[in-house]
Tab-separated table of C-alpha atoms and ligand atoms in Angstrom:
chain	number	residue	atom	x	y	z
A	1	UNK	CA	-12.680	-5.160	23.980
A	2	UNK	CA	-15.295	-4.615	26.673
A	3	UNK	CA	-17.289	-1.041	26.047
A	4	UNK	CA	-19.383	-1.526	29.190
A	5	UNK	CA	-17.725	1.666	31.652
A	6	UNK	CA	-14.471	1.870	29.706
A	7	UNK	CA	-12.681	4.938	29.099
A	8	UNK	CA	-11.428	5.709	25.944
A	9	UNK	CA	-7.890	7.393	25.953
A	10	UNK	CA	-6.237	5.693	22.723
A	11	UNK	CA	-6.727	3.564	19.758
A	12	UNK	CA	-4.513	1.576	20.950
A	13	UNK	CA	-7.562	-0.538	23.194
A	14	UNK	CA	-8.947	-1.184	19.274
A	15	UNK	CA	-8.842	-4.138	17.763
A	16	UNK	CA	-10.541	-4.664	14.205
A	17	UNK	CA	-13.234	-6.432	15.966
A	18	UNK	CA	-13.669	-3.459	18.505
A	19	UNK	CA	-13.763	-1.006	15.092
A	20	UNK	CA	-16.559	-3.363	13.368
A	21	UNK	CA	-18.620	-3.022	16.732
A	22	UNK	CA	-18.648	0.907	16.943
A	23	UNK	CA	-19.039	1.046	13.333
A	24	UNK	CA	-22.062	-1.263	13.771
A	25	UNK	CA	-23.785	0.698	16.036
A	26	UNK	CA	-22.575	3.947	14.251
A	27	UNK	CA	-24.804	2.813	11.096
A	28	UNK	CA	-27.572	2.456	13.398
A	29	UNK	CA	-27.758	5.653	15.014
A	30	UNK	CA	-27.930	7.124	11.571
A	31	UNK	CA	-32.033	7.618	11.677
A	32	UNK	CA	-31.460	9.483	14.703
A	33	UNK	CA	-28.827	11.641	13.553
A	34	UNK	CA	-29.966	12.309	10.410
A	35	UNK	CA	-33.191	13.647	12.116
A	36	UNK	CA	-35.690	10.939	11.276
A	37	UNK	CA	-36.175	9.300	14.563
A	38	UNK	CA	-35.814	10.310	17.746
A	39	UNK	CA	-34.731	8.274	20.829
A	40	UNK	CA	-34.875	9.156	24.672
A	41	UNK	CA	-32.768	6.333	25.502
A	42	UNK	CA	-30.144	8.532	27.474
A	43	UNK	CA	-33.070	10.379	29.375
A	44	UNK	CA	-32.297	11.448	32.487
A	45	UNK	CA	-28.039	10.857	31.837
A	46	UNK	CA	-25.939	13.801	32.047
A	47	UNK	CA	-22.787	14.406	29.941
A	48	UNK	CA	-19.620	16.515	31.201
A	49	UNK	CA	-18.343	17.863	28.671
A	50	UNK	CA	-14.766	19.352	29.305
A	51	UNK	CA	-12.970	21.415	26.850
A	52	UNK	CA	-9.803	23.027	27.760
A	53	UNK	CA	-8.744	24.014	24.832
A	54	UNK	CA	-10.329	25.546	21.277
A	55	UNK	CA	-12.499	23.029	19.906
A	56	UNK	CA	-15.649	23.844	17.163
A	57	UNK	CA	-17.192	20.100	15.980
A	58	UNK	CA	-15.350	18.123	18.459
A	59	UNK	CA	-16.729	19.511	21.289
A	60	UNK	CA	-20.376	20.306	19.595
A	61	UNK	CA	-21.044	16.790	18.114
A	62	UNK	CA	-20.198	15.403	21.155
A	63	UNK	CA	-22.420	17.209	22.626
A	64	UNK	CA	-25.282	17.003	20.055
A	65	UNK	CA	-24.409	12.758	20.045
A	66	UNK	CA	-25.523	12.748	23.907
A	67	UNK	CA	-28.706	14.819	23.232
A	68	UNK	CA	-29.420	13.140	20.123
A	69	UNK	CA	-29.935	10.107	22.630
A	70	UNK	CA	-31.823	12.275	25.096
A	71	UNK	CA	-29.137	12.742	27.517
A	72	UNK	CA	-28.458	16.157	29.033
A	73	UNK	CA	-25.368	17.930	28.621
A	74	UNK	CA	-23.230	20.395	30.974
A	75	UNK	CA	-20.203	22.001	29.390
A	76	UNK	CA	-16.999	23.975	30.688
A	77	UNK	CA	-15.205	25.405	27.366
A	78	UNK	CA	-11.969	27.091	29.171
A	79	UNK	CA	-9.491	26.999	31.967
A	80	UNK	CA	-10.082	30.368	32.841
A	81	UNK	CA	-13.914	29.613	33.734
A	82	UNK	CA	-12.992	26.213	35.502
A	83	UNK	CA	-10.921	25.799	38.797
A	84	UNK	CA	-7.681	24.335	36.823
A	85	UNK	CA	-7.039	28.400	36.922
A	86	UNK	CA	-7.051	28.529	40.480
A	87	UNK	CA	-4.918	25.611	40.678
A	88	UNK	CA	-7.087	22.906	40.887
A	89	UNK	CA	-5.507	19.693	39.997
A	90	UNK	CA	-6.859	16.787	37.493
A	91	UNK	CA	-7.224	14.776	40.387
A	92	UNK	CA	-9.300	17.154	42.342
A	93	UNK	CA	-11.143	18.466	39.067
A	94	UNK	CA	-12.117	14.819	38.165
A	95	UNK	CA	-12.900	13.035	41.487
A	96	UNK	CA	-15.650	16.439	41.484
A	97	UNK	CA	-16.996	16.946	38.150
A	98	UNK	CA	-17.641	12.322	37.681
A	99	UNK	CA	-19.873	13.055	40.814
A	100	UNK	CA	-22.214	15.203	38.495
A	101	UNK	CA	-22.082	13.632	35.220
A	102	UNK	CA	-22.857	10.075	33.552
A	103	UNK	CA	-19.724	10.125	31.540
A	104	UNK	CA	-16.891	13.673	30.472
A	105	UNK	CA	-15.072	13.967	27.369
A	106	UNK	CA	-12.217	15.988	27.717
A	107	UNK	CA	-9.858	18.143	25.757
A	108	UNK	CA	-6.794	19.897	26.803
A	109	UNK	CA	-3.382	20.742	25.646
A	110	UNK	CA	-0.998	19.017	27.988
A	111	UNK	CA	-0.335	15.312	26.639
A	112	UNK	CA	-1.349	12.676	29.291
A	113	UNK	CA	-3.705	14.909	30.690
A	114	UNK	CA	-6.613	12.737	30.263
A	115	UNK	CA	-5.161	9.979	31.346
A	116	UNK	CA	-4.245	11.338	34.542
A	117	UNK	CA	-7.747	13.261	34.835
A	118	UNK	CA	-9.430	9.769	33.687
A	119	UNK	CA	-7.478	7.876	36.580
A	120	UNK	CA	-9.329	10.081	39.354
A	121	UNK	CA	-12.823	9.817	37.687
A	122	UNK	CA	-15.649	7.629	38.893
A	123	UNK	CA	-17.652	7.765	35.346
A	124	UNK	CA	-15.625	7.072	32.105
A	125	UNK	CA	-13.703	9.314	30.267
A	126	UNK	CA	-13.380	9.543	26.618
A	127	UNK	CA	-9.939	11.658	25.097
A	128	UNK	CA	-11.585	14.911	22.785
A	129	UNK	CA	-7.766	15.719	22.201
A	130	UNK	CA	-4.669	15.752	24.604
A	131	UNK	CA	-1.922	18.197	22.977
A	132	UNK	CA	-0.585	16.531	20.079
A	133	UNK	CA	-0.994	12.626	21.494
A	134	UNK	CA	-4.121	11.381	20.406
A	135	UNK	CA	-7.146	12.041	19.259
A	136	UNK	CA	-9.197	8.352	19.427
A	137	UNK	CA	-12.451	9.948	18.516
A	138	UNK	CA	-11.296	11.833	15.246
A	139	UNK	CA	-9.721	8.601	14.228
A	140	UNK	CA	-12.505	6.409	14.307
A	141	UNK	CA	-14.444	8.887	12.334
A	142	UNK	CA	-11.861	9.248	9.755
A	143	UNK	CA	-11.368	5.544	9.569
A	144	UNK	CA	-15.589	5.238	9.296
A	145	UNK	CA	-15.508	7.742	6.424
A	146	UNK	CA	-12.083	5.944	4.688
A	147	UNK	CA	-14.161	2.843	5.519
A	148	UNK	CA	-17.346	4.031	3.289
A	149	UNK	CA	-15.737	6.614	0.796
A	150	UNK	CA	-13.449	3.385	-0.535
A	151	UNK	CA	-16.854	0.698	-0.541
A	152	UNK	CA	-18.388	3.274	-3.027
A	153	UNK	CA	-15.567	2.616	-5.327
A	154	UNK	CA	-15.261	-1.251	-4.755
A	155	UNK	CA	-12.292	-0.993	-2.239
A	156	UNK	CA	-11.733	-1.695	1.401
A	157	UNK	CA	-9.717	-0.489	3.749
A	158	UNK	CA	-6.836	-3.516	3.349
A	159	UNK	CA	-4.326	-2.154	0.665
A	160	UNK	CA	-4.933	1.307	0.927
A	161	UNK	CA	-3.020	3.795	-0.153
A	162	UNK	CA	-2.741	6.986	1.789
A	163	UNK	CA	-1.027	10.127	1.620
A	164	UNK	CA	-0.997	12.166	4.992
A	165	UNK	CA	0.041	15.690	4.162
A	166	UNK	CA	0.916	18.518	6.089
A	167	UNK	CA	2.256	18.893	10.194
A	168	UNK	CA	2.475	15.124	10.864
A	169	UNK	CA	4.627	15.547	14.107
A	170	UNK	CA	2.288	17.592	16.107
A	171	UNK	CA	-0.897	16.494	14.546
A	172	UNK	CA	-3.348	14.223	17.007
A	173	UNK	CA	-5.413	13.126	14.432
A	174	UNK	CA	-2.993	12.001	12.552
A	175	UNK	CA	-0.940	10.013	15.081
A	176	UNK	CA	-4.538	8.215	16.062
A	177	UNK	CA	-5.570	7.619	12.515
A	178	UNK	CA	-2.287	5.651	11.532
A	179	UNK	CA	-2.508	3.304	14.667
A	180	UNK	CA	-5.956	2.522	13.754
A	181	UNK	CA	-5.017	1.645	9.873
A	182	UNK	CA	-1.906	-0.208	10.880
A	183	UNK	CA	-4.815	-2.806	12.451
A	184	UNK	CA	-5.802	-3.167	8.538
A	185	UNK	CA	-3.604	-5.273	6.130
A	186	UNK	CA	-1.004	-3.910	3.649
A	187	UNK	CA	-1.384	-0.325	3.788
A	188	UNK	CA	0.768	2.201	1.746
A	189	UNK	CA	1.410	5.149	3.806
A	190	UNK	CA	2.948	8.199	2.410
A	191	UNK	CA	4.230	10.835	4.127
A	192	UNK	CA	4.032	14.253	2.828
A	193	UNK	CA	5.867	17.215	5.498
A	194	UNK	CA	8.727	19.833	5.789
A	195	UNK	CA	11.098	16.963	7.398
A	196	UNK	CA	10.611	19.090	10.605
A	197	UNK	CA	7.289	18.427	11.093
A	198	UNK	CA	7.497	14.503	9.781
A	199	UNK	CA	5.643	11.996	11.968
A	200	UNK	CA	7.498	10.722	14.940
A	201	UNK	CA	9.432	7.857	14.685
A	202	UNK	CA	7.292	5.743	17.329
A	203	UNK	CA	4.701	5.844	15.096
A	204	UNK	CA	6.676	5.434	12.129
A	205	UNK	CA	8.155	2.467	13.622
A	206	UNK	CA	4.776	1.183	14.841
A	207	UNK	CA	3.152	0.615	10.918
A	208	UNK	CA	6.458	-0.743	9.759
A	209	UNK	CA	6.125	-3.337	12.446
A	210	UNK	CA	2.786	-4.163	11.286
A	211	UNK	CA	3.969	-4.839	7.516
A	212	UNK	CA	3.030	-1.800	5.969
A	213	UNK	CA	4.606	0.593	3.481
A	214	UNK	CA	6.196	3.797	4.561
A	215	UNK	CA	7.423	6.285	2.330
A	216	UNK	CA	8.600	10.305	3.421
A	217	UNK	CA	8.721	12.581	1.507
A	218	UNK	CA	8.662	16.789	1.124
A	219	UNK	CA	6.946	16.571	-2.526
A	220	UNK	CA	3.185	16.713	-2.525
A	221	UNK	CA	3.332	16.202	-6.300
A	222	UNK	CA	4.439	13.016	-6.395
A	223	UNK	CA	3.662	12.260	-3.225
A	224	UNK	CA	-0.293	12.575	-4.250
A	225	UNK	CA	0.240	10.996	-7.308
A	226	UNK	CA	-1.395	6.817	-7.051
A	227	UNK	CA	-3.059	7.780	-3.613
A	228	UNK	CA	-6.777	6.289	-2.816
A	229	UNK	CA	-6.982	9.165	-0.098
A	230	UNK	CA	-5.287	12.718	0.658
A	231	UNK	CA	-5.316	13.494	4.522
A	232	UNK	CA	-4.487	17.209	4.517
A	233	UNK	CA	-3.664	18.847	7.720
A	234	UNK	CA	-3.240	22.301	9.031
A	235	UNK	CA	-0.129	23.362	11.015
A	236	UNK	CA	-0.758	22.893	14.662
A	237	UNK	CA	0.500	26.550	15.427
A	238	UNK	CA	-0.845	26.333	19.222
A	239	UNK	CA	2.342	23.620	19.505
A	240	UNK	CA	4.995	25.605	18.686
A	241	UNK	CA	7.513	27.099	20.960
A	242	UNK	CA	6.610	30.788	18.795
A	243	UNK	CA	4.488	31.982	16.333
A	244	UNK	CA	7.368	32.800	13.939
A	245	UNK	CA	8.725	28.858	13.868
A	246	UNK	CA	4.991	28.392	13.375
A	247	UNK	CA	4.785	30.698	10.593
A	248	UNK	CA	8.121	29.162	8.680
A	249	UNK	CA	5.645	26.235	7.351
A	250	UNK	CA	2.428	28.020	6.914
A	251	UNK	CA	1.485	27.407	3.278
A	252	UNK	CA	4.050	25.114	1.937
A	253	UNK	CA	2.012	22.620	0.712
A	254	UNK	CA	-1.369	23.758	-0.912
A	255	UNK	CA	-4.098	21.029	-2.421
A	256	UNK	CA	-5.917	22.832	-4.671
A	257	UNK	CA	-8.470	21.791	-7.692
A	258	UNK	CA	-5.321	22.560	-10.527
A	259	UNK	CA	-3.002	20.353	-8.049
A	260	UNK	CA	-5.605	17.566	-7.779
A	261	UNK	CA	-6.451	17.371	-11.300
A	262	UNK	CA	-2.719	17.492	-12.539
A	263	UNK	CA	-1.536	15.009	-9.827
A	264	UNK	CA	-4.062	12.589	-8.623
A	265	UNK	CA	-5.902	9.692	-10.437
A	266	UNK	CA	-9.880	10.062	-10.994
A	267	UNK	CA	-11.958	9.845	-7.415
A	268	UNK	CA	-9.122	10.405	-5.063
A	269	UNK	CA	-10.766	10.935	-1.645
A	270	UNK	CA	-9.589	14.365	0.251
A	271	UNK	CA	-10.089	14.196	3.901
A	272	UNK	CA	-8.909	16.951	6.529
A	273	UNK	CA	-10.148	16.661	10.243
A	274	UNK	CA	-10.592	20.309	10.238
A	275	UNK	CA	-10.588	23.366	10.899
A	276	UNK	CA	-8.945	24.025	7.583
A	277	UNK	CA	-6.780	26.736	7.907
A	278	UNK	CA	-8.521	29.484	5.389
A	279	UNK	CA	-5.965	32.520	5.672
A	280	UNK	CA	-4.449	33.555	2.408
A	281	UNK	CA	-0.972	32.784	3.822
A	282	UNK	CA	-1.904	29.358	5.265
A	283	UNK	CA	-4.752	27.798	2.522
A	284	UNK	CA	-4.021	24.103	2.833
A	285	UNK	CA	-6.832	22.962	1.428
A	286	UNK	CA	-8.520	25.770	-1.043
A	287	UNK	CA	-12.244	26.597	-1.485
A	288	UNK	CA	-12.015	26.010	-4.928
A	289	UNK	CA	-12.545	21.928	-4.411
A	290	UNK	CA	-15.502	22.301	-2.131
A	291	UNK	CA	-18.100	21.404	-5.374
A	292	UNK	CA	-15.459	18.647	-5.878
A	293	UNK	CA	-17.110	15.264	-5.368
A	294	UNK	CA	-14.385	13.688	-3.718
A	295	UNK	CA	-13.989	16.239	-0.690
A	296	UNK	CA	-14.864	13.673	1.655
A	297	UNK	CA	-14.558	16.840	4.511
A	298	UNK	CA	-18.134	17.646	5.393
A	299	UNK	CA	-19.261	13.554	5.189
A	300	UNK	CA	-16.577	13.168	7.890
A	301	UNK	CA	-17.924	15.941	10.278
A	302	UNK	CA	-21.188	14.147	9.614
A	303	UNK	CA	-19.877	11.045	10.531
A	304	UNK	CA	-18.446	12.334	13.683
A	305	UNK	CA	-22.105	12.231	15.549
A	306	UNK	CA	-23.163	8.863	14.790
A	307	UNK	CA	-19.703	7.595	15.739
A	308	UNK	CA	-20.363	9.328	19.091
A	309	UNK	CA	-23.193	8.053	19.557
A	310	UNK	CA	-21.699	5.200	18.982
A	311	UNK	CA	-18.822	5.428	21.365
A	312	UNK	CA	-21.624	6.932	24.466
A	313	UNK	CA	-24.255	3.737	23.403
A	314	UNK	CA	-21.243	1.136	23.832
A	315	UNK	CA	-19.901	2.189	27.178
A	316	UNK	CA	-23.421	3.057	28.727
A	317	UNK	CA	-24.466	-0.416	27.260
A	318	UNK	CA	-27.493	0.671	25.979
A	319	UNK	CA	-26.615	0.113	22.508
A	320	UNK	CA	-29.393	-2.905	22.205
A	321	UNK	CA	-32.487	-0.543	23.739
A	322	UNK	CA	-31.711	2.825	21.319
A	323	UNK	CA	-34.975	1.392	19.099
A	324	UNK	CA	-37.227	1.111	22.120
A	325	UNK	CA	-37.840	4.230	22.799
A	326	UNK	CA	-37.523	5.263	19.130
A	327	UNK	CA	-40.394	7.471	17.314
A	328	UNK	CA	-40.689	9.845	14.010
A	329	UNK	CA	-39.585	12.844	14.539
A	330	UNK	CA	-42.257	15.653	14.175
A	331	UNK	CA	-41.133	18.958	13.361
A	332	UNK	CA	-40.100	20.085	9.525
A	333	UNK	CA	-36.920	18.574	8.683
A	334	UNK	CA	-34.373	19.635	6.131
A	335	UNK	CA	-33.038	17.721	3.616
A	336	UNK	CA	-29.108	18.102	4.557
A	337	UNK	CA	-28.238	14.200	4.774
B	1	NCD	C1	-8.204	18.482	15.069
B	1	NCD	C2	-7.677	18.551	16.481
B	1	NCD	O1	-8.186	19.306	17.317
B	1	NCD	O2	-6.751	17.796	16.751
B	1	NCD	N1	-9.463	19.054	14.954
B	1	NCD	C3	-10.560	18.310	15.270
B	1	NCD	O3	-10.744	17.869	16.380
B	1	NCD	N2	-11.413	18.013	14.273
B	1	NCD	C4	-7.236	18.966	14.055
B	1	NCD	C5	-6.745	20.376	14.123
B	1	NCD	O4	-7.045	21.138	15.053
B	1	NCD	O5	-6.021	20.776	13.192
């Protein structure tokens, strides 16, 4: 895969030896996103950074990656403050906003959205989220973190075993995450959701095709039970036709610290993109784990910036020059890494 001015609108332009390369760099931006060192290597580049729809770390470590590598950044956060709400198209939006900016990410809820808005732009794009298609970034994050929780117990990533819980059929993240781990070799996918909400068959069909193990099912219990990782999810309610259809799955399946310990074996990872939905009603993933060791949650939205980093130093090809304008940083920093 050539980074150099690509846009990034699926997984599917990954190969393993595409992963290893952002992963690569991703380990080296670590001094500079763990506030050691700072690098102007993006001085003078500005970022458009386009987010249609609700969006808390997505949108924010994207933005802090760029700065992080001294790049400016210019942000529109809703259609009702950009001209999509007078009836601008993609076309029209993108052909004007890649004539200010170095590079967009975008976000917004219509599926193929990017890819249309990506076709018009003169700067590449990368996909924050398009409705419930894909969500590349998230995936190679989660992968990253899968990739480093499982080396600290002696694993890799090749005979996982996986249990994705919660609204597989509208949820982005998930659909990216299981096209990247299909790349990987004998992987044991199970699939925890009401059977309304199960994963789509396309990509159900897509990691049988690539040898792997697929097994449904509507028990968490069991389902949980000889997992390496847990990838909880929260209903996508913003996908539903109405909020009560939403509401007929909200808090069905609960992890919880009694769950984990009667269920799972010893160091089972839990991972959830987030935002974990905290009302009482919904709760599918409780508070009570958060001193749990193996809530892998927080190390993923901490791996999110160096990936992006990643992903920005790749396709601006500057990737080999991040050191040379690298010094200490000097201002008091805490200790949070
Ligand atoms: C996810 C998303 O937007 O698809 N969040 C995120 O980007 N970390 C998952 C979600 O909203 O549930």
């Amino acid at each position: 895969m050539d980074f150099v001015g690509s846009h990034i609108l699926s997984v599917s332009q990954f190969d393993r030896a595409a992963i290893e390369r952002v992963f690569e760099v991703a380990d080296e931006m670590q001094p500079f996103a763990n506030r050691q060192k700072v690098t102007r290597v993006l001085e003078g580049a500005i970022l458009g950074n386009m987010f249609f729809e609700p969006s808390t770390r997505t949108r924010v470590s994207f933005g802090c990656a760029w700065n992080l590598l001294g790049g400016e950044v210019r942000e529109t956060t809703e259609v009702k403050t950009s001209a999509i709400a007078k009836g601008e198209s993609f076309y029209d939006t993108a052909r004007v906003l890649s004539g200010y900016s170095d590079m967009i990410v975008m976000r917004h809820q219509i599926e193929g959205s990017v890819d249309e808005f990506a076709s018009a732009s003169r700067v590449p794009v990368i996909n924050g989220g398009d409705g419930s298609n894909e969500h590349p970034s998230q995936a190679l994050l989660d992968l990253y973190t899968i990739k480093k929780e499982m080396a600290g117990r002696g694993k890799g990533v090749d005979g996982l075993r996986i249990a994705l819980i919660g609204d597989l059929r509208y949820g982005r993240a998930v659909h990216s995450l299981c096209r990247l781990l299909s790349l990987y070799d004998k992987v044991h996918f199970t699939l925890i959701s009401p059977e309304e909400l199960g994963l789509g068959a396309e990509y159900i069909d897509e990691i049988r095709m690539a040898g792997h193990e697929v097994v449904q099912s509507t028990d968490m219990a069991t389902g949980i039970s000889h997992a390496d990782i847990l990838y909880v999810t929260r209903t996508q309610e913003e996908r539903f036709p109405t909020q009560e259809e939403a509401d007929r799955y909200k808090g069905l399946f609960r992890l919880n610290q009694t769950v984990y310990t009667e269920n799972c074996e010893p160091n089972t990872v839990i991972m959830h993109p987030l935002p974990r939905d905290s009302r009482g009603d919904a709760n599918e993933l409780d508070n009570d784990l958060n001193e749990n060791p193996n809530l892998a949650i927080f190390r993923q939205t901490d791996n999110g910036v160096h990936i992006r980093m990643a992903l920005f130093a790749l396709i601006l090809d500057v990737a080999d020059q991040v050191n040379q304008t690298a010094r200490d940083v000097n201002w008091y920093t805490a200790k949070r890494f």
